[in-house]
């Protein structure tokens, strides 16, 4: 049965949180307006959109990711702890004028339709280059990762997980989020890391 995705969704705008399909995002909800939003989402279909807010107040990026709340827990001090499972990226069409304390948007998923395809074509060479560069990047930044556990995930899930936890800038992660093709995402990941390695090499030479 084909998944019917909502065209109208509640949006959680959050600066610095770039969310990808096939990943998990735990969130601690404590602001009153977002407590109301999450309560409505939990009581409804469970779908919640994550989008990164811009530095200009009130503005958000056009591309975000739709998640579904699979776990939630209310705490004694009134917070709600939730876990979002990333489903697919979306592009914002229009903001909805409402009388609610949180924002809602009309969105479409057309250019990211492959996100919901169970088997996506991924170039093996691109993936291996990405993985090699990721290991080098994490080592240079003193970041430890259980690569054996990561390898148990499907390849696309590995890529999105690596992007989310990588020491990339927020703008670089947003750029990757907006690229529809997983192969193109892999290539850009490699380009970003190659550039970082080149920059580090230049710095090391200048210090010597």
Rosetta silent file (secondary structure, phi, psi, omega in degrees, C-alpha in Angstrom):
SEQUENCE: XXXXXXXXXXXXXXXXXXXXXXXXXXXXXXXXXXXXXXXXXXXXXXXXXXXXXXXXXXXXXXXXXXXXXXXXXXXXXXXXXXXXXXXXXXXXXXXXXXXXXXXXXXXXXXXXXXXXXXXXXXXXXXXXXXXXXXXXXXXXXXXXXXXXXXXXXXXXXXXXXXXXXXXXXXXXXXXXXXXXXXXXXXXXXXXXXXXXXXXXXXXXXXXX
SCORE:     score description
SCORE:     0.000 S_00000001
   1 L     0.000  131.069 -177.664    0.000    0.000    0.000 S_00000001
   2 L   -75.205  136.114  178.167    1.419    3.394   -0.984 S_00000001
   3 L   -70.521  132.403  175.709    2.067    5.874    1.808 S_00000001
   4 L  -101.710  111.552 -176.664   -0.102    8.976    1.608 S_00000001
   5 L   -89.366  145.060 -178.199    1.923   11.870    2.917 S_00000001
   6 L   -71.916  137.269  177.090    0.237   14.953    4.400 S_00000001
   7 L   -84.930  -22.310  178.186    0.270   18.105    2.290 S_00000001
   8 E  -114.572  122.117 -178.044   -0.355   20.237    5.374 S_00000001
   9 E  -135.804  153.282  170.164    2.069   19.806    8.259 S_00000001
  10 E   -78.621  142.701 -176.410    3.074   21.431   11.508 S_00000001
  11 E  -118.660  134.325  172.772    6.633   22.707   11.375 S_00000001
  12 E  -106.496  100.532  179.243    9.233   22.831   14.110 S_00000001
  13 E   -82.108  125.670 -175.838   11.776   25.475   13.002 S_00000001
  14 L  -142.542  118.848 -179.849   15.095   24.919   14.742 S_00000001
  15 L   -67.384  127.154  175.109   18.373   26.639   14.025 S_00000001
  16 L    88.796   -6.136  179.561   21.265   24.215   13.510 S_00000001
  17 L  -103.053  101.375  179.118   19.177   21.021   13.439 S_00000001
  18 L  -104.269  115.441 -170.730   19.385   19.486    9.971 S_00000001
  19 L  -106.574  136.952 -176.763   17.293   16.314    9.884 S_00000001
  20 L  -121.680  157.203  174.725   17.550   13.596    7.203 S_00000001
  21 L   -59.822  154.322  175.177   15.410   10.634    6.084 S_00000001
  22 L    64.013   19.892  175.460   16.150    7.251    7.648 S_00000001
  23 L  -123.493  169.763  178.162   17.650    8.844   10.764 S_00000001
  24 E  -112.547  142.319  177.985   16.412    9.392   14.305 S_00000001
  25 E  -133.506  104.167  175.142   16.107   12.731   16.036 S_00000001
  26 E   -78.662  137.514 -178.686   15.371   12.835   19.790 S_00000001
  27 E  -133.058  142.321  177.468   13.869   16.140   20.921 S_00000001
  28 E  -107.684  106.057 -175.094   13.181   17.657   24.310 S_00000001
  29 E   -95.938  121.923 -178.053   10.057   19.814   23.987 S_00000001
  30 L  -135.233  -21.466  177.550    9.575   22.421   26.700 S_00000001
  31 L   -70.509  140.845 -174.993    8.289   25.666   25.134 S_00000001
  32 H   -56.548  -44.425 -177.882    4.541   26.101   25.637 S_00000001
  33 H   -64.569  -36.324 -179.084    3.767   26.663   21.931 S_00000001
  34 H   -81.362  -24.355  171.805    5.684   23.552   20.881 S_00000001
  35 H   -64.262  -40.724  177.655    4.153   21.483   23.669 S_00000001
  36 H   -66.115  -41.052 -179.874    0.767   22.353   22.152 S_00000001
  37 H   -63.526  -49.030 -177.731    2.040   21.516   18.672 S_00000001
  38 H   -65.267  -37.948  177.249    3.513   18.152   19.671 S_00000001
  39 H   -61.488  -42.896  177.968    0.389   17.232   21.646 S_00000001
  40 H   -64.426  -40.524 -179.709   -1.735   17.944   18.564 S_00000001
  41 H   -65.304  -44.414  179.696    0.629   15.914   16.378 S_00000001
  42 H   -63.134  -39.701  179.322    0.615   12.956   18.789 S_00000001
  43 H   -73.106  -17.312 -179.259   -3.183   13.058   18.964 S_00000001
  44 L  -100.328 -127.047 -174.716   -3.304   13.209   15.155 S_00000001
  45 L   -91.462   -4.938  177.210   -1.286   11.360   12.512 S_00000001
  46 L    86.382   -1.672 -177.625    2.121   11.699   14.185 S_00000001
  47 E   -86.046  135.157  179.017    3.724   13.626   11.320 S_00000001
  48 E  -141.710  132.711  179.643    5.969   16.565   12.142 S_00000001
  49 E   -95.044  133.792  174.430    8.142   18.644    9.825 S_00000001
  50 E  -107.362  129.814  177.691   11.616   19.774   10.837 S_00000001
  51 E  -141.531  146.187 -178.329   13.069   22.770    9.052 S_00000001
  52 L   -83.393  131.888  176.783   16.067   24.910    9.822 S_00000001
  53 E   -82.259  148.935  178.587   15.388   28.504   10.741 S_00000001
  54 L   -87.149  169.848  179.974   17.512   31.226    9.187 S_00000001
  55 L   -67.560  -28.828  175.765   19.423   33.867   11.105 S_00000001
  56 L   -73.143  125.012 -173.939   16.832   36.413    9.976 S_00000001
  57 L   -56.405  127.896  175.878   14.027   36.193   12.511 S_00000001
  58 L    91.555  -18.154 -178.413   10.980   34.295   11.297 S_00000001
  59 L   -89.599  145.626  177.653   12.483   33.024    8.053 S_00000001
  60 E  -129.788  160.575  174.940   13.052   29.341    7.371 S_00000001
  61 L   -71.523  155.766 -176.246   14.747   27.370    4.624 S_00000001
  62 L   -76.186  -22.099 -177.447   12.497   26.023    1.875 S_00000001
  63 E  -113.141  130.104  177.072   13.617   22.408    2.295 S_00000001
  64 E  -138.313 -164.273 -178.872   13.126   20.356    5.441 S_00000001
  65 E  -134.228  134.499  177.301   12.412   16.768    6.436 S_00000001
  66 E   -85.165  130.163  176.339    9.182   15.077    7.459 S_00000001
  67 E  -122.354  167.190  174.992    9.382   12.844   10.477 S_00000001
  68 E  -126.449  131.050  179.349    6.982   10.643   12.365 S_00000001
  69 E   -73.315  116.861  179.508    6.875   10.492   16.141 S_00000001
  70 E  -104.949  -17.362  177.687    7.374    6.855   17.111 S_00000001
  71 E  -142.501  142.736  174.175    8.018    7.391   20.822 S_00000001
  72 E  -151.715  149.857 -178.258    6.954   10.034   23.298 S_00000001
  73 E  -147.807  128.959  177.116    7.085   10.486   27.039 S_00000001
  74 E   -90.453  133.939 -179.297    5.691   13.187   29.286 S_00000001
  75 L   -95.730  165.601 -177.513    7.925   14.175   32.183 S_00000001
  76 L   -66.538  -23.231 -179.606    6.892   15.202   35.683 S_00000001
  77 L   -95.717   12.600  171.996    7.983   18.800   35.029 S_00000001
  78 L    95.264   -0.629  177.545    5.736   19.162   31.975 S_00000001
  79 L   -80.980  164.084  172.269    8.175   18.479   29.135 S_00000001
  80 E  -125.697  123.387  176.755    7.561   15.992   26.323 S_00000001
  81 E   -96.290  126.047 -178.988   10.412   13.816   25.088 S_00000001
  82 E  -128.600  160.229  170.612    9.894   12.572   21.545 S_00000001
  83 E  -125.047  128.205  178.409   11.780   10.592   18.932 S_00000001
  84 E  -103.914  134.131  172.224   11.340   11.407   15.257 S_00000001
  85 E  -102.359  123.599 -178.822   11.996    8.928   12.476 S_00000001
  86 E   -70.559  129.202 -177.961   12.978   10.670    9.239 S_00000001
  87 E  -107.007  -59.480 -176.617   10.742    9.773    6.308 S_00000001
  88 E  -158.703  153.003  175.053   11.272   12.130    3.384 S_00000001
  89 E   -80.240  158.526  179.268   12.403   15.633    2.554 S_00000001
  90 E  -140.065  163.110  173.143    9.902   18.247    1.441 S_00000001
  91 E  -117.496  131.918 -179.632    9.821   21.657   -0.165 S_00000001
  92 E   -72.364  130.999  174.828    7.656   24.352    1.383 S_00000001
  93 E   -93.487  -48.870 -173.010    4.946   25.717   -0.905 S_00000001
  94 E  -163.422  142.763  174.679    3.201   28.174    1.357 S_00000001
  95 E   -82.369  143.371 -179.127    2.739   29.082    4.994 S_00000001
  96 E   -95.756  129.816  175.436   -0.777   28.699    6.365 S_00000001
  97 L   -78.365  121.795 -179.734   -2.318   31.577    8.278 S_00000001
  98 L  -139.311  174.275  178.737   -3.741   30.162   11.479 S_00000001
  99 L  -105.358   24.357 -178.248   -4.704   31.196   14.974 S_00000001
 100 L   -97.302  160.648  179.881   -2.358   28.701   16.580 S_00000001
 101 L   -80.033   -1.952  178.738    0.815   29.468   18.539 S_00000001
 102 L  -126.886  169.960 -171.653    2.862   27.364   16.101 S_00000001
 103 E  -100.461  145.381  176.708    3.364   27.383   12.339 S_00000001
 104 E  -128.667  148.167 -177.064    1.827   25.183    9.645 S_00000001
 105 E  -137.312  151.950  164.927    2.780   24.897    5.979 S_00000001
 106 E   -87.926  131.641 -177.918    1.620   23.368    2.736 S_00000001
 107 E  -132.027  163.119  172.400    4.476   21.240    1.409 S_00000001
 108 E  -134.994  156.594 -172.223    5.222   18.957   -1.526 S_00000001
 109 L  -117.200    5.355 -169.085    7.494   15.954   -1.865 S_00000001
 110 H   -54.256  -50.479 -174.794    7.782   15.639   -5.647 S_00000001
 111 H   -73.362  -10.836  178.060   11.481   16.395   -6.136 S_00000001
 112 H  -114.173   26.103 -174.577   12.343   14.072   -3.241 S_00000001
 113 H   -60.034  -25.265 -179.885   10.019   11.218   -4.236 S_00000001
 114 H   -71.325  -15.138  178.454   12.910    8.730   -4.215 S_00000001
 115 H   -59.655  -29.051 -177.024   13.247    9.179   -0.442 S_00000001
 116 H   -95.789    1.760  177.260   10.278    6.851   -0.004 S_00000001
 117 L   -80.526  130.448 -174.850   11.570    4.237   -2.459 S_00000001
 118 L   -66.031  -35.820 -179.404   12.758    1.170   -0.559 S_00000001
 119 L  -122.612  106.225  177.033   15.669    0.444   -2.907 S_00000001
 120 L   -99.884  145.395  179.028   17.551    3.425   -4.318 S_00000001
 121 L   -77.351  125.721 -179.422   20.374    3.048   -6.818 S_00000001
 122 L  -131.850  123.664  179.171   23.664    4.054   -5.242 S_00000001
 123 L   -64.517  123.750 -175.903   27.002    4.004   -7.043 S_00000001
 124 H   -62.162  -40.780 -178.881   29.315    1.680   -5.106 S_00000001
 125 H   -64.259  -41.946  177.717   32.458    3.697   -5.915 S_00000001
 126 H   -61.190  -41.777 -179.216   30.855    6.941   -4.689 S_00000001
 127 H   -65.376  -43.557 -178.479   29.812    5.245   -1.460 S_00000001
 128 H   -65.951  -36.757  176.541   33.264    3.778   -0.826 S_00000001
 129 H   -65.257  -43.497  179.147   34.931    7.168   -1.398 S_00000001
 130 H   -59.880  -47.143 -177.566   32.470    8.788    1.009 S_00000001
 131 H   -63.515  -42.062  178.713   33.101    6.151    3.666 S_00000001
 132 H   -61.772  -45.967  179.740   36.881    6.441    3.290 S_00000001
 133 H   -67.284  -37.061  179.659   36.775   10.238    3.592 S_00000001
 134 H   -63.090  -43.280  179.488   34.366   10.076    6.530 S_00000001
 135 H   -62.552  -41.856  178.808   36.721    7.793    8.476 S_00000001
 136 H   -65.610  -42.380 -179.963   39.631   10.131    7.769 S_00000001
 137 H   -62.404  -46.504 -177.707   37.551   13.191    8.744 S_00000001
 138 H   -66.031  -38.454  179.176   36.382   11.686   12.028 S_00000001
 139 H   -64.752  -44.995 -179.526   39.897   10.573   12.910 S_00000001
 140 H   -63.385  -29.057 -178.749   41.353   14.043   12.221 S_00000001
 141 L   -96.501    7.666  178.495   38.666   15.606   14.429 S_00000001
 142 L    65.643   29.029 -178.828   39.143   13.109   17.251 S_00000001
 143 L  -100.487  127.056 -179.566   35.631   11.752   16.797 S_00000001
 144 L   -98.942  139.694  179.975   35.030    8.104   17.628 S_00000001
 145 L  -144.264  140.113  176.552   32.361    6.067   15.871 S_00000001
 146 L   -80.670   91.383 -174.963   31.495    2.389   15.960 S_00000001
 147 H   -66.959  -28.687  178.444   32.032    1.721   12.258 S_00000001
 148 H   -65.658  -42.658  177.951   31.107   -1.924   12.638 S_00000001
 149 H   -67.822  -40.235  179.110   27.669   -0.980   13.971 S_00000001
 150 H   -59.931  -38.428 -176.929   27.258    1.686   11.291 S_00000001
 151 L   -65.840  -15.201  178.847   27.973   -0.900    8.573 S_00000001
 152 L   -77.198  -17.367  178.070   24.903   -2.875    9.684 S_00000001
 153 L   -79.437  158.229  173.715   22.670   -0.060    8.415 S_00000001
 154 L   -65.416  154.960 -170.315   21.648    0.174    4.781 S_00000001
 155 H   -58.587  -42.284 -179.600   24.051    2.307    2.776 S_00000001
 156 H   -64.241  -38.178  177.691   21.749    5.290    2.327 S_00000001
 157 H   -65.619  -36.631  176.195   21.044    5.292    6.047 S_00000001
 158 H   -61.355  -44.017 -178.347   24.800    5.237    6.687 S_00000001
 159 H   -62.018  -49.914 -178.439   25.270    8.302    4.464 S_00000001
 160 H   -64.720  -36.706  178.428   22.529   10.345    6.133 S_00000001
 161 H   -65.063  -43.489  179.702   23.737    9.348    9.604 S_00000001
 162 H   -63.352  -38.840  178.479   27.302   10.385    8.775 S_00000001
 163 H   -64.034  -45.033 -176.582   26.113   13.758    7.467 S_00000001
 164 H   -62.669  -36.662 -175.114   24.070   14.435   10.605 S_00000001
 165 H   -99.830   -1.036 -179.029   26.930   13.685   13.009 S_00000001
 166 L   -71.214  158.775  178.293   29.765   15.064   10.887 S_00000001
 167 L   -83.504   29.967  175.889   31.590   18.284   11.888 S_00000001
 168 L   -68.917  159.359  173.792   30.266   20.025    8.762 S_00000001
 169 L   -71.985  161.488  178.466   28.884   23.528    9.035 S_00000001
 170 H   -60.947  -39.274 -179.720   25.132   23.986    9.255 S_00000001
 171 H   -66.401  -35.293  177.452   25.114   25.556    5.776 S_00000001
 172 H   -67.645  -40.887  178.434   26.966   22.548    4.326 S_00000001
 173 H   -65.894  -39.512  178.152   24.455   20.147    5.876 S_00000001
 174 H   -64.124  -39.998  178.165   21.568   22.236    4.546 S_00000001
 175 H   -59.947  -43.647  179.022   23.153   22.171    1.091 S_00000001
 176 H   -66.943  -36.790  179.030   23.320   18.369    1.228 S_00000001
 177 H   -60.744  -33.715 -173.665   19.721   18.170    2.463 S_00000001
 178 L   -84.914   -3.803 -179.829   18.518   20.050   -0.607 S_00000001
 179 L   -89.641  118.441 -175.751   20.160   17.712   -3.153 S_00000001
 180 L   -65.510  -42.510 -173.002   17.607   15.143   -4.405 S_00000001
 181 L   -80.747  129.564  179.161   20.023   12.473   -5.733 S_00000001
 182 H   -66.194  -33.333  177.114   21.791   10.227   -3.220 S_00000001
 183 H   -66.473  -40.856  179.341   24.707    9.820   -5.645 S_00000001
 184 H   -68.037  -36.136  175.524   25.078   13.581   -5.954 S_00000001
 185 H   -60.191  -44.153  179.516   24.923   13.869   -2.163 S_00000001
 186 H   -60.460  -43.245 -179.246   27.773   11.348   -1.930 S_00000001
 187 H   -64.547  -42.523 -179.497   29.881   13.324   -4.412 S_00000001
 188 H   -67.151  -37.829  175.663   29.314   16.615   -2.576 S_00000001
 189 H   -56.974  -46.704  179.763   30.183   14.934    0.738 S_00000001
 190 H   -63.488  -41.623  179.146   33.490   13.825   -0.783 S_00000001
 191 H   -62.072  -43.880 -179.368   34.114   17.324   -2.201 S_00000001
 192 H   -62.178  -44.766 -178.553   33.477   18.969    1.193 S_00000001
 193 H   -69.844  -39.611  177.238   35.821   16.586    2.986 S_00000001
 194 H   -59.261  -41.690  179.371   38.516   16.862    0.298 S_00000001
 195 H   -64.845  -39.464  178.607   38.394   20.643    0.667 S_00000001
 196 H   -64.359  -40.555  178.777   38.666   20.322    4.462 S_00000001
 197 H   -64.964  -40.614 -179.784   41.705   18.058    4.107 S_00000001
 198 H   -64.503  -42.176  179.008   43.310   20.513    1.673 S_00000001
 199 H   -62.674  -43.453 -179.498   42.678   23.428    4.065 S_00000001
 200 H   -64.550  -37.929  179.290   44.187   21.514    6.977 S_00000001
 201 H   -64.274  -42.341  178.746   47.227   20.613    4.886 S_00000001
 202 H   -62.239  -41.654 -179.862   47.748   24.281    3.997 S_00000001
 203 H   -64.222  -41.985  179.580   47.509   25.262    7.679 S_00000001
 204 H   -62.642  -38.771  179.844   50.040   22.602    8.667 S_00000001
 205 H   -67.291  -39.853 -177.764   52.466   23.855    5.996 S_00000001
 206 H   -69.629  -26.732  179.407   52.093   27.458    7.099 S_00000001
 207 H   -75.863  -33.293 -177.714   52.865   26.533   10.723 S_00000001
 208 L   -67.071    0.000    0.000   56.062   24.701    9.776 S_00000001
